[in-house]
XYZ file of C-alpha atoms in Angstrom:
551
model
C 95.207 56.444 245.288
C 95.103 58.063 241.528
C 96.725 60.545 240.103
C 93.685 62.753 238.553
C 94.038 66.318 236.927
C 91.458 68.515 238.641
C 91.723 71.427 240.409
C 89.090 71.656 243.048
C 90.190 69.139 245.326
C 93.861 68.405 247.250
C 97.454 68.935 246.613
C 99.036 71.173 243.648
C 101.110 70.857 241.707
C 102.389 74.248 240.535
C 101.306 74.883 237.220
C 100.744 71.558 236.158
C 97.199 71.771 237.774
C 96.759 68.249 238.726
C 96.100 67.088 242.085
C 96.045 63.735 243.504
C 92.433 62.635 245.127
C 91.250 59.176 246.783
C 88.477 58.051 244.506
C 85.336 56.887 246.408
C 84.598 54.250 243.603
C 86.509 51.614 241.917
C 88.138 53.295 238.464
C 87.896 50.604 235.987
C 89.239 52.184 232.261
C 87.705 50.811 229.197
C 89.062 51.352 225.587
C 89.286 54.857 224.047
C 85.945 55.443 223.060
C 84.370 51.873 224.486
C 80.624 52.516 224.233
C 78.168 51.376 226.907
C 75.271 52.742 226.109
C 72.058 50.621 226.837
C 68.395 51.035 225.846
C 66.303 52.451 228.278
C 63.704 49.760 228.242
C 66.395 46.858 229.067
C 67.685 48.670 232.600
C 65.434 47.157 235.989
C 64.774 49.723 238.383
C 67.525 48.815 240.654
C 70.200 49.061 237.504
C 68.097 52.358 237.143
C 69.661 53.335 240.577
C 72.921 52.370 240.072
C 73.064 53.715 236.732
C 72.130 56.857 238.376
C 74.821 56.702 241.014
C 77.398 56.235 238.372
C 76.362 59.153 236.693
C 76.274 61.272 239.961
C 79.941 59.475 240.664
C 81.036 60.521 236.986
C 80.069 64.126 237.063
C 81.748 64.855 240.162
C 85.346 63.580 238.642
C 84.238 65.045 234.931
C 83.554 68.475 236.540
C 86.782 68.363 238.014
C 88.751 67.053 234.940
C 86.909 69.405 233.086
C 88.254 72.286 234.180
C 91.664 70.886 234.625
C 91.710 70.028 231.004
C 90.585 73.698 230.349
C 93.314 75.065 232.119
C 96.026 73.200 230.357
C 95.308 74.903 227.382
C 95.731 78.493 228.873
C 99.047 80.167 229.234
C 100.432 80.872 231.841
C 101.179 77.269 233.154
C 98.717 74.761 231.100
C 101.266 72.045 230.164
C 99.934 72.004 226.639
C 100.601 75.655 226.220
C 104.770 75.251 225.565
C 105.884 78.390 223.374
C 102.213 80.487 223.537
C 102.156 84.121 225.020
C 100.982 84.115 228.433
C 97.077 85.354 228.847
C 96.719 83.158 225.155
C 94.203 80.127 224.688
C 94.806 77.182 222.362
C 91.499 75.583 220.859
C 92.989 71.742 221.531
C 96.626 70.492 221.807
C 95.443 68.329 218.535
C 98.557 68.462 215.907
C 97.180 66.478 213.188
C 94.014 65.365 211.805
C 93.257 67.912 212.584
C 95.479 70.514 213.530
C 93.778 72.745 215.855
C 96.940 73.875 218.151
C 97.778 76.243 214.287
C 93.771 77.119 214.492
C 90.300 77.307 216.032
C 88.097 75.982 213.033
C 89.990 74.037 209.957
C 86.945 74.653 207.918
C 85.959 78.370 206.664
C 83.057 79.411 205.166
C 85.012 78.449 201.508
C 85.977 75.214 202.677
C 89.612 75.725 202.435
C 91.749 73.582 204.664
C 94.234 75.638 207.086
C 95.972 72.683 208.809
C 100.052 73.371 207.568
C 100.133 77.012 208.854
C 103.777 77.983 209.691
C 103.197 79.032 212.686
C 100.809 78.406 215.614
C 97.397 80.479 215.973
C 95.474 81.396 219.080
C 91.945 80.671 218.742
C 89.367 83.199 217.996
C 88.763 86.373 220.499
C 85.494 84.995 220.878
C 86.857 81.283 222.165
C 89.448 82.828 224.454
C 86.821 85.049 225.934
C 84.424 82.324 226.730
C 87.171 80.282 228.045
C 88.049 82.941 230.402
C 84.994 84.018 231.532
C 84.975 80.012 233.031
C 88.112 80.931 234.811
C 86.324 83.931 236.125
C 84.165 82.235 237.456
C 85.673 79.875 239.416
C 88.148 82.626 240.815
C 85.155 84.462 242.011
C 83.202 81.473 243.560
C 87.057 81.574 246.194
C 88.643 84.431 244.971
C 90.853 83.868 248.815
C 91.690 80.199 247.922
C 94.944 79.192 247.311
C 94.279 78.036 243.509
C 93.463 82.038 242.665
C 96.431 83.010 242.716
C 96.962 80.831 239.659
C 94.086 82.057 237.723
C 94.143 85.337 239.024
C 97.637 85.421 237.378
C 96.126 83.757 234.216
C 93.399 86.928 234.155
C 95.983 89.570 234.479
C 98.028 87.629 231.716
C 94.782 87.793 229.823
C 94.204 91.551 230.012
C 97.467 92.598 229.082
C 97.431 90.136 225.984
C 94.034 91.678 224.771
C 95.241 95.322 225.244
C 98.207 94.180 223.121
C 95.886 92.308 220.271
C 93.259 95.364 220.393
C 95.835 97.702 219.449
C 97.202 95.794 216.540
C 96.913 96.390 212.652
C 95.795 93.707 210.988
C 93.781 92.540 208.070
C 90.292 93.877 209.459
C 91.434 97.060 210.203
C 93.735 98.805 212.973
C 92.226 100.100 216.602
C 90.362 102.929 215.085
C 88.863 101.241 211.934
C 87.226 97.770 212.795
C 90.601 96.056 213.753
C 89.044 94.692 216.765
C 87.115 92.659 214.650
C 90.000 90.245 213.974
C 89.562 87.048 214.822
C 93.001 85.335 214.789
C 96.553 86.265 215.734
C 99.591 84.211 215.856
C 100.457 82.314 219.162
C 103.105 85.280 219.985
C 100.830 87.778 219.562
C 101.923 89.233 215.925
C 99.154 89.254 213.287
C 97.824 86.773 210.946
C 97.537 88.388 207.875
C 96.247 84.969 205.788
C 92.158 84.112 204.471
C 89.787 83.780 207.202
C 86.199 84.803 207.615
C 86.438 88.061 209.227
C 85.433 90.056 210.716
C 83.393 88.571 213.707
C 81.649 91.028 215.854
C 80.748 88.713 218.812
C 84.426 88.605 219.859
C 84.765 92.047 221.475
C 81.887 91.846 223.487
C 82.100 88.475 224.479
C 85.808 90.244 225.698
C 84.100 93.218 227.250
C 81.701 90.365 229.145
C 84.380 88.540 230.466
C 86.429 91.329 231.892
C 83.087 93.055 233.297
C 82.648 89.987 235.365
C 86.517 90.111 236.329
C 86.540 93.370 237.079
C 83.305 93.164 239.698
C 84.612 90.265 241.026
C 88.390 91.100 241.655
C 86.360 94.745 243.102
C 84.303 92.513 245.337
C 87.127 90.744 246.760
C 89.971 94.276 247.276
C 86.731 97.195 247.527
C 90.156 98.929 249.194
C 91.302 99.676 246.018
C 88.529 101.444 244.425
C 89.551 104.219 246.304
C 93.221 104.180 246.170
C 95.725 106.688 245.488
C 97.956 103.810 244.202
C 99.348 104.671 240.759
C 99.409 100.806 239.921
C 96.015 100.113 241.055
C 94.707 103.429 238.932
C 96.680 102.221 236.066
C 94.874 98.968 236.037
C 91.265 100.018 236.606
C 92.002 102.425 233.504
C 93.652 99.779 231.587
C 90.183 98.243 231.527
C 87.982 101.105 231.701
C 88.486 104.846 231.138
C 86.073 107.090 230.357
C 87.949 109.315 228.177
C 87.468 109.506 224.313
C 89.252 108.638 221.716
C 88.378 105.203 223.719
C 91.774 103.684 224.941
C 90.902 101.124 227.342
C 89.953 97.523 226.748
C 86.459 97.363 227.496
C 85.509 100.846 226.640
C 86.963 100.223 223.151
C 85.012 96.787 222.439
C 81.826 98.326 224.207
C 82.328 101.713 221.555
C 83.097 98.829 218.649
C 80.113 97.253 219.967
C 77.391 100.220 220.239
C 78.560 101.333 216.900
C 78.464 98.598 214.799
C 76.146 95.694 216.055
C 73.923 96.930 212.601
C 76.816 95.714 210.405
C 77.452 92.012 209.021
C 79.941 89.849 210.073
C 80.778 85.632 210.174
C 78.970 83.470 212.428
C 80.509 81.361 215.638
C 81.360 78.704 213.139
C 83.355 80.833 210.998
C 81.289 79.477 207.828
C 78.214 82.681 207.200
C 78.485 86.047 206.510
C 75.359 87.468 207.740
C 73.323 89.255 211.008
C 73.406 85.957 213.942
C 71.405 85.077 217.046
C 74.782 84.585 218.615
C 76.150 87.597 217.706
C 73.448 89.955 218.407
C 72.760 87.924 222.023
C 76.665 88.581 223.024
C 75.855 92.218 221.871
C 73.003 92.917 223.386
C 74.168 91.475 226.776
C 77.678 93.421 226.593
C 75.454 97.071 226.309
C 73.470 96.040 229.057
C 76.642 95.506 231.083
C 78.277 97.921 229.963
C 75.991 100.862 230.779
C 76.630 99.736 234.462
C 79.978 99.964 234.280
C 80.310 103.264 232.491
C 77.758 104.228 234.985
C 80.473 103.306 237.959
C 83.431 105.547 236.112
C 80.669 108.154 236.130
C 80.842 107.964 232.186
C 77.160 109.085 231.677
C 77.473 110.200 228.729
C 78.195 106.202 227.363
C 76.005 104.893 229.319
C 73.203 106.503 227.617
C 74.329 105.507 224.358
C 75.169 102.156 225.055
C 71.016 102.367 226.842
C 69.559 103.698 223.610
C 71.607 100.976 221.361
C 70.510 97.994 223.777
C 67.159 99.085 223.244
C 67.615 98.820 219.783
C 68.866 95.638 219.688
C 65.864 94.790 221.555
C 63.604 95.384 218.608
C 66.407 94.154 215.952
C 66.321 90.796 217.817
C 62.585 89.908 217.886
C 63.340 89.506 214.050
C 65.316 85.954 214.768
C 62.050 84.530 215.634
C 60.579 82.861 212.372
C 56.236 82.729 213.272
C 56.280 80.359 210.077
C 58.927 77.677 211.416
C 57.987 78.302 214.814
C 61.340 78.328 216.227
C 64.193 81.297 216.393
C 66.582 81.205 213.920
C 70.330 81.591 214.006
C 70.419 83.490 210.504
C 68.733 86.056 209.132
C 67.553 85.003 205.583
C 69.760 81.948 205.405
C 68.821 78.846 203.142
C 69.056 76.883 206.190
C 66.649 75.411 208.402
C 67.401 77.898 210.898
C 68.082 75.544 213.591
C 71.635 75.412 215.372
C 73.332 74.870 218.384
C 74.485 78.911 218.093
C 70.540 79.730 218.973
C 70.968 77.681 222.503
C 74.652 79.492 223.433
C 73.375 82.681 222.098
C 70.692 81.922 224.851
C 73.438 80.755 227.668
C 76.123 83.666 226.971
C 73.737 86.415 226.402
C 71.859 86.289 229.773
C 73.343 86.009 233.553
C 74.220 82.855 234.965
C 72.297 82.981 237.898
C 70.767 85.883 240.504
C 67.093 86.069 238.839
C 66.268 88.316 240.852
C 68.721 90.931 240.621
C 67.840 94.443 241.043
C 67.743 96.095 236.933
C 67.956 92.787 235.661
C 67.559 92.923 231.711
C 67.166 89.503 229.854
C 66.630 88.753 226.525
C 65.508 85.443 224.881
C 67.306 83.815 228.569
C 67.261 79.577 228.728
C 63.402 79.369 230.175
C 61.638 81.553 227.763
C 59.092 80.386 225.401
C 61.025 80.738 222.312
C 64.336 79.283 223.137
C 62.688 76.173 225.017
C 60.389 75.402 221.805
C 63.587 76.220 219.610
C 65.842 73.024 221.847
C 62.583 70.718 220.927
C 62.710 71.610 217.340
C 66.816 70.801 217.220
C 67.221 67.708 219.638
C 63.886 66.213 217.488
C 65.984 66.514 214.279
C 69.812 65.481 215.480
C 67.699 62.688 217.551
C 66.863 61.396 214.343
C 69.515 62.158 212.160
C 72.364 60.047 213.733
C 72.755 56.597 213.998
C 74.124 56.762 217.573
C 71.128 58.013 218.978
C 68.947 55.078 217.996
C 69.620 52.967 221.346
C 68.375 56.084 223.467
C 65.347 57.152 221.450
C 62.424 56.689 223.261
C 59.284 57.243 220.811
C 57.074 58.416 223.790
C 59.674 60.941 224.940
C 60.668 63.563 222.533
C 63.208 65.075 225.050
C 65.001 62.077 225.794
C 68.815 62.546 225.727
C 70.482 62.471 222.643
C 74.436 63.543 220.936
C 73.277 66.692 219.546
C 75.380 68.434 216.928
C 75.656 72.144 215.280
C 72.759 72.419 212.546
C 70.980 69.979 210.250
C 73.036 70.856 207.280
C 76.374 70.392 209.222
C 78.943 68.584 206.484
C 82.168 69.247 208.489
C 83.050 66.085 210.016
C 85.988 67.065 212.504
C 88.766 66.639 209.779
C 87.003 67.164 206.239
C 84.107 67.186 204.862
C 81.494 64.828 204.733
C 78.982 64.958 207.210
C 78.355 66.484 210.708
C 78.379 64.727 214.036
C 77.294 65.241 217.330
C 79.362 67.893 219.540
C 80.242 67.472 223.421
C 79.846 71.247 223.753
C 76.203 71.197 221.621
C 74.888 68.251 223.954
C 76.084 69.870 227.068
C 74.298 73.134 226.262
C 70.925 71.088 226.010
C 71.577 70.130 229.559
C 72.210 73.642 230.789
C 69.591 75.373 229.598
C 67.641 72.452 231.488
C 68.953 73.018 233.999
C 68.835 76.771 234.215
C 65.285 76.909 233.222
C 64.503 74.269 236.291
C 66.179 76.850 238.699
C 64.209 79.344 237.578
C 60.621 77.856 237.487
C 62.183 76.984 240.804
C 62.962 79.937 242.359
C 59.777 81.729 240.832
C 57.496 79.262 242.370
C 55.153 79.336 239.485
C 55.084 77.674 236.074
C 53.061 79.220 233.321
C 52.522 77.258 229.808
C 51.551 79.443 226.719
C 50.193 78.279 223.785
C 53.754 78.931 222.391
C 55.518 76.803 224.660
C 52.698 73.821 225.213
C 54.341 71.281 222.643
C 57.656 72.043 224.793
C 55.899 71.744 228.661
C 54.252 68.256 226.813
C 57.517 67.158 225.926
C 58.677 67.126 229.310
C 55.458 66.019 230.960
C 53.164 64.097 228.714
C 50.484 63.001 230.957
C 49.636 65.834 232.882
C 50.599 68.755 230.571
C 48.331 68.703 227.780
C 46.713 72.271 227.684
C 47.620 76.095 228.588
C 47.854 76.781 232.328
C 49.411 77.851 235.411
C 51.032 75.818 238.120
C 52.448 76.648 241.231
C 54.057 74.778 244.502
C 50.929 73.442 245.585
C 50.403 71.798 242.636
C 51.862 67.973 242.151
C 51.967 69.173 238.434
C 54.542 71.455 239.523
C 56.962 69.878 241.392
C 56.340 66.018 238.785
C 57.498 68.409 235.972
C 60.554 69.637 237.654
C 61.688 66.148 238.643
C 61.403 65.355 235.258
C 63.086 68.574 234.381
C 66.298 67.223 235.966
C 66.013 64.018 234.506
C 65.803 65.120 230.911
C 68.777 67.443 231.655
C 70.987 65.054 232.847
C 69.592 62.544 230.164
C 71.965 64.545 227.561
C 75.232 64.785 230.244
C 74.895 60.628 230.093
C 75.630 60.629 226.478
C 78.301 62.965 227.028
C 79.425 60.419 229.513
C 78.645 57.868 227.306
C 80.742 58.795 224.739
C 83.355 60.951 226.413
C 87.304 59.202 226.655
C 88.012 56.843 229.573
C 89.714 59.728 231.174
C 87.322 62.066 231.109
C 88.882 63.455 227.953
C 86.601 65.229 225.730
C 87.301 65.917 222.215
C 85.466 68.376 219.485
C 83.101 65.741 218.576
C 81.928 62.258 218.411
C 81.490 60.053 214.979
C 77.044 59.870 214.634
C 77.290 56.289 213.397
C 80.006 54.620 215.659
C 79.752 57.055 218.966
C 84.086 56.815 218.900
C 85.589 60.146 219.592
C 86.265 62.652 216.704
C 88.077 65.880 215.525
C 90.384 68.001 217.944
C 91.147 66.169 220.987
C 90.815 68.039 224.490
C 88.798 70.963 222.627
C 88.577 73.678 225.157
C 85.595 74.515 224.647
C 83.777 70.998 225.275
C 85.444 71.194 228.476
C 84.456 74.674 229.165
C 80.502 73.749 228.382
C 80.189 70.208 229.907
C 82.123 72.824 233.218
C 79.373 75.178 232.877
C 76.377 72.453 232.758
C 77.627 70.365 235.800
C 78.089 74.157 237.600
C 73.931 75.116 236.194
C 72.862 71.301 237.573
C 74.150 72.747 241.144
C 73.043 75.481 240.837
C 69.718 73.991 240.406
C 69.997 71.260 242.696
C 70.927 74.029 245.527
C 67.691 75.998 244.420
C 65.190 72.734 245.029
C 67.352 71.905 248.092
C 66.737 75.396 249.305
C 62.565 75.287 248.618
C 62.527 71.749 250.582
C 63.171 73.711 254.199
């Protein structure tokens, strides 16, 4: 028997959210940060096997640690979460070197150091939502299980904290002028009035998002109380939507914010440009299309048209993010910058659904299996493949796909406490396997592959010897179903390295070092935990889709 922290599997432990399990495998810890990477060519085919069977072993616990990780840095009840309001998210416990419990990013975009703040900070709106929109999930995959009542009471902590924050006056502006903007606040709530790079405009609809998908899903599970008389249950369906203007309720205020000024500039997901982003205007685009829906469902008509007419917009806004010339999107407009960057792939993964493909009114926009964010993952995992030394054992010069640490963008200098140069990130590597992963599902599900001219050099990539022109392939073609197998295997090619490099434990950190693969930056970053969650989640997802066309 060991004592693991994970959620999904015996007995709690109120909020501590660790459970004890009975490994199936022998649990044999090496030194923080031991490396065991090996080259490809040296492994037999029945090492091959095993290594494979580790792997499948290893994502089972990390999934599980993963999100128990993830929930000790949310309040209520994460045990690293001591004196933060409930409904708040820390980044990472991390205290020093750097000091990520007092903030999200210790680099701005004028590389001044914030790691002595006096008091602590919650992360950015745009972290928390993201975080949280995890948690939704998982209460809606067993919203009747005993562990939602745990996260159902971290979501309701979570609304009321956000209705608290949106009404605030702070340095960006106050509920009418742009103050939902803001991107940090003080662990108690109160304001942080010192330099940052604000505003950021992906936070409130990345919050409208998350508490969309809360609100279906805690409808889905009580439809009783749609119609109720209740003057609690009213009060919280118009604490997060209500029709009325002057907008008062959370997600009507960040969807108004939203549909009003997506056109205006604001600092990218790293906190570092001032500009128009891929990420941002994804997370916008997505929220509108939402959000219509809903303001459809409170018979708000009137908002749903204009939030219709701005996502159309956007539509035509975004189609400038993809650079003919480079022949990749790019995740600034007019930057100095290659253009590449992890931001392009999670604009990808947050701004389009998870899963039902074919949901009725469906809008996607760039989503994981399209031409130009497929081509765009070759372009980045070619350059961070050769740009740190860690990923020399796993190149394979006939396989330009092969798993490697990917980091943020070429020009990355912030090495997790300073600057000097970037590393690879646990949350950029996972993303490479989940939009693997979700584009396998999809061909999947479809039944029918089609390679453009624009995405040839990508299908290639994946399937060298039997890709090499334009064309369509469907189930009864071996093409087909060799280029999904591989599919999977390239996917989970870039969860190995997370493996390889991730703490005995499971424990993840912000990054790790490009030349010695150890561990580096914030430790337990809630985010890394939160993507490397969402990857293992897209592999089943995919996995159940193949499963599914097999009988």
């Amino acid at each position: 028997m060991r004592i693991v922290c994970a959620l999904l599997t015996l007995s709690v432990i109120p909020h501590a959210f660790c459970f004890s399990i009975n490994l199936p495998w022998p649990f044999h810890a090496p030194q923080h940060g031991q490396l065991h990477l090996l080259p490809k060519a040296s492994l037999s085919h029945g090492a091959d096997e095993a290594a494979d069977l580790s792997f499948e072993r290893w994502l089972i616990q990390e999934q599980e640690v993963a999100l128990d990780r993830l929930l000790a840095n949310i309040a209520p009840g994460g045990r690293n979460t001591e004196g933060v309001a409930p409904g708040a998210v820390i980044a990472s416990p991390s205290k020093e070197h750097p000091n990520y419990f007092y903030q999200c990013k210790s680099m701005s975009a004028f590389g001044i150091a914030y790691d002595r703040l006096p008091t602590p900070l919650l992360p950015g709106t745009r972290d928390a939502a993201i975080t949280i929109s995890t948690v939704v999930r998982v209460y809606a995959e067993e919203p009747l299980a005993a562990k939602a009542r745990n996260l159902s009471e971290i979501l309701r902590s979570y609304t009321t904290l956000q209705h608290s924050l949106q009404h605030s006056s702070n340095p960006s502006g106050d509920f009418f002028t742009g103050g939902l903007g803001e991107p940090k606040f003080h662990a108690d709530g109160s304001v942080f009035t010192g330099p940052w790079g604000r505003p950021q405009r992906d936070g409130p609809a990345l919050r409208a998002l998350t508490l969309m998908r809360y609100l279906r899903a805690y409808n889905a599970t009580n439809p009783e109380l749609w119609s109720s008389d209740d003057p609690d249950v009213i009060s919280f369906f118009k604490l997060l939507y209500d029709a009325n203007l002057p907008a008062n309720s959370i997600i009507k205020a960040d969807l108004e914010y939203t549909a009003n000024g997506w056109k205006n500039t604001g600092f990218d997901l790293w906190e570092e440009v001032q500009g128009l982003h891929f990420f941002t205007g994804m997370i916008q685009w997505r929220a509108l299309s939402e959000g219509k829906k809903i303001a459809r469902l409170f018979s708000d008509e009137g908002a749903a048209s204009w939030y219709a007419e701005q996502q159309d917009d956007m539509e035509n806004f975004l189609q400038q993010f993809w650079d003919g010339g480079k022949g990749h999107l790019v995740a600034t407009l007019g930057t100095s910058r290659s253009g590449l960057d992890c931001a392009i792939l999670l604009g990808s993964i947050h701004g389009n659904p998870n899963a039902d493909y074919d949901a009725e009114n469906l809008s996607l926009m760039y989503p994981p299996w399209s031409d130009e964010v497929l081509v765009s993952l070759l372009d980045l995992v070619n350059d961070q493949g050769s740009r740190f030394p860690i990923n020399t054992p796993t190149l394979n010069p006939s396989n330009k796909l092969e798993g490697v640490g990917v980091g943020r963008y070429p020009e990355d200098v912030y090495d997790g406490d300073g600057k000097s140069s970037g590393n690879p990130w646990f949350l950029c590597t996972a993303s490479v396997s989940e939009i693997l992963y979700r584009s396998l599902a999809y061909i999947a599900q479809q039944e029918f592959l089609h390679v453009s001219e624009g995405s040839l050099r990508f299908w290639t990539a994946v399937n060298p010897e039997q890709i090499i022109a334009p064309g369509n392939y469907t189930t009864q073609d071996p093409v087909f179903n060799n280029t999904l197998t591989m599919l999977k295997a390239l996917g989970d090619g870039f969860l190995k390295i997370v493996k390889n490099h991730a703490d005995a434990t499971g424990s993840l950190s912000e990054q790790f070092d490009g030349t010695t693969g150890y561990e580096k930056g914030a430790s337990d970053l809630t985010w890394s935990y939160g993507a490397v969650w969402e990857a293992a989640n897209a592999r089943l997802n995919a996995e159940r889709v193949l499963a599914a066309r097999s009988t």
